[in-house]
Amino acid sequence: MTTHPYTRYVAIGDSQTEGIGDGDEATGYRGWADRLAELLAEAQPDLTYANLAVRGKLTAQIKAEQLAPALALKPDLVTVVAGMNDLLRPGFNADQVMADIEEMFARLTEAGAQVATVTYPNMGELSPLTRRALPRVLHLNTRLRAVADRHGVAVLDVFPHPVTTDPRLWSQDRIHASPLGHTRIASGMAHTLGLPDHEDWSTPLPPLA
């Protein structure tokens, strides 16, 4: 992908995009989307950025509450990361989740924005609590890649890379990324969007002493 001088970046999603796990209520949250905005601003100092993500939101809520405000900002880049809160619920409906994600992709790309998203990590490697969700993760990732391809959405595919399940990239809850994890996601997204010097985003960490 050719690097584009993005000038208006909007992030929509849930707690991961809001930045939970990277900072706290006292100091404020940073997160991968904030970090990506900083990387984009290095190439485009006039970049404007809005993070509309809110923790705990289901995909349908993200579409209902964040899509219209995102479109109103007339972005040329939007990251859409949704579905994790749905995936972990007993009444998970993959068809509805993917329909909502595809509608967001379609409306944003039709408005002229480059859209980017992230696959779900190999949660079976993270904790016993999330291991049972692995079949759902595999199913959703397959469908997410196909939907993204239909709409020209850039995909940061984290699932195949072992480093993305390194415990050091995750908070104690094994659901939210740690500051290091958020840094790697931002670097991976920058690489996916064509920014130079981020090829090493998936490099394994040094062995634990």
Short mmCIF file of C-alpha atoms in Angstrom, two decimals:
data_model
loop_
_atom_site.label_atom_id
_atom_site.label_comp_id
_atom_site.label_asym_id
_atom_site.label_seq_id
_atom_site.Cartn_x
_atom_site.Cartn_y
_atom_site.Cartn_z
CA MET A 1 0.00 0.00 0.00
CA THR A 2 1.23 3.46 -0.91
CA THR A 3 1.58 5.89 1.96
CA HIS A 4 -1.16 8.49 1.94
CA PRO A 5 -0.83 11.88 3.66
CA TYR A 6 -3.87 11.43 5.87
CA THR A 7 -5.14 14.66 7.39
CA ARG A 8 -8.31 13.62 9.27
CA TYR A 9 -8.19 10.42 11.30
CA VAL A 10 -11.14 9.09 13.33
CA ALA A 11 -11.08 5.95 15.48
CA ILE A 12 -14.26 4.09 16.43
CA GLY A 13 -14.61 1.00 18.58
CA ASP A 14 -14.64 -0.28 22.14
CA SER A 15 -12.22 -0.41 25.08
CA GLN A 16 -9.24 -1.58 23.06
CA THR A 17 -9.42 1.49 20.83
CA GLU A 18 -10.27 3.75 23.77
CA GLY A 19 -6.94 2.66 25.22
CA ILE A 20 -7.81 0.60 28.29
CA GLY A 21 -4.64 -1.04 29.57
CA ASP A 22 -2.45 1.86 28.46
CA GLY A 23 -2.71 4.50 31.18
CA ASP A 24 -5.43 4.90 33.79
CA GLU A 25 -8.27 7.14 34.94
CA ALA A 26 -5.87 9.46 36.76
CA THR A 27 -3.29 9.96 34.01
CA GLY A 28 -5.59 9.40 31.05
CA TYR A 29 -5.55 6.64 28.48
CA ARG A 30 -3.25 6.57 25.49
CA GLY A 31 -3.83 3.36 23.55
CA TRP A 32 -2.89 2.20 20.06
CA ALA A 33 -5.18 4.65 18.24
CA ASP A 34 -3.62 7.62 20.03
CA ARG A 35 -0.19 6.20 19.33
CA LEU A 36 -1.07 5.70 15.65
CA ALA A 37 -2.25 9.31 15.45
CA GLU A 38 1.14 10.40 16.78
CA LEU A 39 2.90 8.34 14.10
CA LEU A 40 0.67 9.77 11.38
CA ALA A 41 1.30 13.29 12.66
CA GLU A 42 5.03 12.80 12.16
CA ALA A 43 4.35 12.62 8.42
CA GLN A 44 1.45 15.09 8.45
CA PRO A 45 1.78 17.71 11.21
CA ASP A 46 -1.63 19.18 10.31
CA LEU A 47 -3.38 15.90 11.14
CA THR A 48 -6.63 16.19 13.10
CA TYR A 49 -7.69 13.22 15.22
CA ALA A 50 -10.76 12.12 17.12
CA ASN A 51 -11.12 8.94 19.15
CA LEU A 52 -14.83 8.16 19.53
CA ALA A 53 -14.35 4.67 21.02
CA VAL A 54 -16.13 3.80 24.27
CA ARG A 55 -15.42 0.81 26.48
CA GLY A 56 -17.99 -1.97 26.73
CA LYS A 57 -19.75 -1.22 23.47
CA LEU A 58 -21.15 -4.00 21.32
CA THR A 59 -20.79 -3.82 17.55
CA ALA A 60 -24.41 -2.71 17.06
CA GLN A 61 -23.88 0.10 19.59
CA ILE A 62 -20.69 1.24 17.87
CA LYS A 63 -22.58 1.42 14.57
CA ALA A 64 -25.56 3.21 16.14
CA GLU A 65 -23.62 5.68 18.29
CA GLN A 66 -20.26 6.29 16.61
CA LEU A 67 -20.71 5.86 12.85
CA ALA A 68 -22.71 9.03 12.19
CA PRO A 69 -20.44 11.27 14.32
CA ALA A 70 -17.44 9.75 12.53
CA LEU A 71 -18.92 10.49 9.11
CA ALA A 72 -19.76 14.04 10.20
CA LEU A 73 -16.07 14.69 10.80
CA LYS A 74 -15.36 13.92 7.10
CA PRO A 75 -12.33 11.74 7.79
CA ASP A 76 -9.94 10.43 5.18
CA LEU A 77 -8.87 7.60 7.52
CA VAL A 78 -11.02 5.60 9.93
CA THR A 79 -10.07 2.61 12.05
CA VAL A 80 -12.95 0.29 12.92
CA VAL A 81 -12.27 -2.33 15.59
CA ALA A 82 -15.38 -4.04 16.94
CA GLY A 83 -16.77 -7.40 17.94
CA MET A 84 -14.74 -8.50 20.95
CA ASN A 85 -17.47 -7.69 23.45
CA ASP A 86 -19.97 -9.57 21.31
CA LEU A 87 -17.64 -12.53 20.86
CA LEU A 88 -17.28 -13.12 24.59
CA ARG A 89 -21.05 -13.13 25.26
CA PRO A 90 -23.12 -16.32 25.47
CA GLY A 91 -25.69 -15.08 22.96
CA PHE A 92 -23.11 -14.25 20.29
CA ASN A 93 -24.59 -13.77 16.81
CA ALA A 94 -21.80 -13.85 14.22
CA ASP A 95 -24.11 -13.00 11.31
CA GLN A 96 -25.37 -9.83 13.00
CA VAL A 97 -21.90 -8.75 14.10
CA MET A 98 -20.49 -9.14 10.60
CA ALA A 99 -23.49 -7.39 9.03
CA ASP A 100 -22.94 -4.39 11.32
CA ILE A 101 -19.20 -4.33 10.61
CA GLU A 102 -19.80 -4.56 6.86
CA GLU A 103 -22.30 -1.70 6.98
CA MET A 104 -19.73 0.46 8.76
CA PHE A 105 -17.07 -0.47 6.22
CA ALA A 106 -19.43 0.28 3.32
CA ARG A 107 -20.66 3.64 4.55
CA LEU A 108 -17.20 4.89 5.48
CA THR A 109 -15.52 3.80 2.26
CA GLU A 110 -18.42 5.20 0.21
CA ALA A 111 -17.76 8.52 1.94
CA GLY A 112 -14.21 8.42 0.62
CA ALA A 113 -12.31 7.31 3.73
CA GLN A 114 -9.58 4.72 3.84
CA VAL A 115 -10.76 2.23 6.44
CA ALA A 116 -8.50 -0.08 8.44
CA THR A 117 -9.27 -2.85 10.90
CA VAL A 118 -7.57 -5.57 12.95
CA THR A 119 -8.21 -9.31 13.13
CA TYR A 120 -8.83 -10.96 16.49
CA PRO A 121 -5.73 -12.47 18.17
CA ASN A 122 -5.24 -16.15 18.98
CA MET A 123 -7.13 -15.96 22.24
CA GLY A 124 -6.65 -19.65 22.85
CA GLU A 125 -3.06 -18.86 23.76
CA LEU A 126 -3.90 -16.08 26.19
CA SER A 127 -5.85 -17.60 29.06
CA PRO A 128 -8.22 -20.45 29.95
CA LEU A 129 -11.01 -17.87 30.19
CA THR A 130 -10.69 -16.89 26.55
CA ARG A 131 -9.67 -20.30 25.13
CA ARG A 132 -13.28 -21.34 24.65
CA ALA A 133 -13.75 -18.39 22.29
CA LEU A 134 -11.12 -19.61 19.81
CA PRO A 135 -13.58 -21.23 17.35
CA ARG A 136 -15.50 -17.97 17.23
CA VAL A 137 -12.27 -16.06 16.64
CA LEU A 138 -11.29 -18.28 13.71
CA HIS A 139 -14.74 -17.96 12.17
CA LEU A 140 -14.91 -14.19 12.59
CA ASN A 141 -11.39 -13.64 11.25
CA THR A 142 -12.22 -15.54 8.06
CA ARG A 143 -15.34 -13.49 7.52
CA LEU A 144 -13.66 -10.21 8.51
CA ARG A 145 -10.91 -10.69 5.92
CA ALA A 146 -13.51 -11.40 3.22
CA VAL A 147 -15.67 -8.39 4.11
CA ALA A 148 -12.61 -6.14 4.26
CA ASP A 149 -11.50 -7.36 0.85
CA ARG A 150 -14.91 -6.54 -0.65
CA HIS A 151 -14.71 -2.95 0.53
CA GLY A 152 -11.00 -2.22 0.11
CA VAL A 153 -10.43 -2.10 3.86
CA ALA A 154 -6.84 -2.48 5.07
CA VAL A 155 -6.38 -5.34 7.54
CA LEU A 156 -3.74 -5.67 10.23
CA ASP A 157 -3.76 -9.46 10.55
CA VAL A 158 -2.41 -10.13 14.03
CA PHE A 159 -3.60 -13.72 14.40
CA PRO A 160 -0.70 -15.46 12.58
CA HIS A 161 2.04 -13.70 14.56
CA PRO A 162 3.18 -15.45 17.77
CA VAL A 163 4.34 -12.20 19.36
CA THR A 164 0.72 -11.06 19.62
CA THR A 165 0.11 -13.68 22.32
CA ASP A 166 3.24 -12.86 24.31
CA PRO A 167 1.97 -12.15 27.87
CA ARG A 168 4.04 -8.97 27.96
CA LEU A 169 1.77 -7.46 25.31
CA TRP A 170 -1.31 -7.97 27.47
CA SER A 171 -2.69 -6.59 30.71
CA GLN A 172 -3.37 -8.90 33.63
CA ASP A 173 -6.93 -9.50 32.43
CA ARG A 174 -5.56 -10.98 29.15
CA ILE A 175 -8.28 -9.11 27.27
CA HIS A 176 -6.81 -5.61 27.03
CA ALA A 177 -3.39 -4.84 25.61
CA SER A 178 -0.60 -3.53 27.81
CA PRO A 179 1.26 -0.31 26.91
CA LEU A 180 3.75 -2.45 24.97
CA GLY A 181 0.87 -4.23 23.26
CA HIS A 182 -0.78 -0.96 22.27
CA THR A 183 2.58 0.23 20.93
CA ARG A 184 2.91 -2.88 18.76
CA ILE A 185 -0.65 -2.56 17.44
CA ALA A 186 -0.02 1.07 16.50
CA SER A 187 3.19 0.12 14.73
CA GLY A 188 1.45 -2.75 12.95
CA MET A 189 -1.33 -0.47 11.80
CA ALA A 190 1.20 2.10 10.61
CA HIS A 191 2.91 -0.64 8.59
CA THR A 192 -0.44 -1.77 7.18
CA LEU A 193 -1.17 1.79 6.08
CA GLY A 194 2.19 2.06 4.33
CA LEU A 195 4.18 4.17 6.76
CA PRO A 196 7.89 3.34 6.51
CA ASP A 197 10.09 1.86 9.24
CA HIS A 198 7.45 -0.28 10.97
CA GLU A 199 8.27 -3.65 9.42
CA ASP A 200 9.46 -4.93 12.80
CA TRP A 201 6.08 -4.60 14.53
CA SER A 202 5.73 -8.41 14.73
CA THR A 203 9.31 -9.18 15.78
CA PRO A 204 9.33 -11.53 18.82
CA LEU A 205 10.38 -10.05 22.14
CA PRO A 206 13.63 -11.18 23.77
CA PRO A 207 13.22 -14.34 25.89
CA LEU A 208 12.30 -13.84 29.52
CA ALA A 209 15.31 -14.11 31.81
#
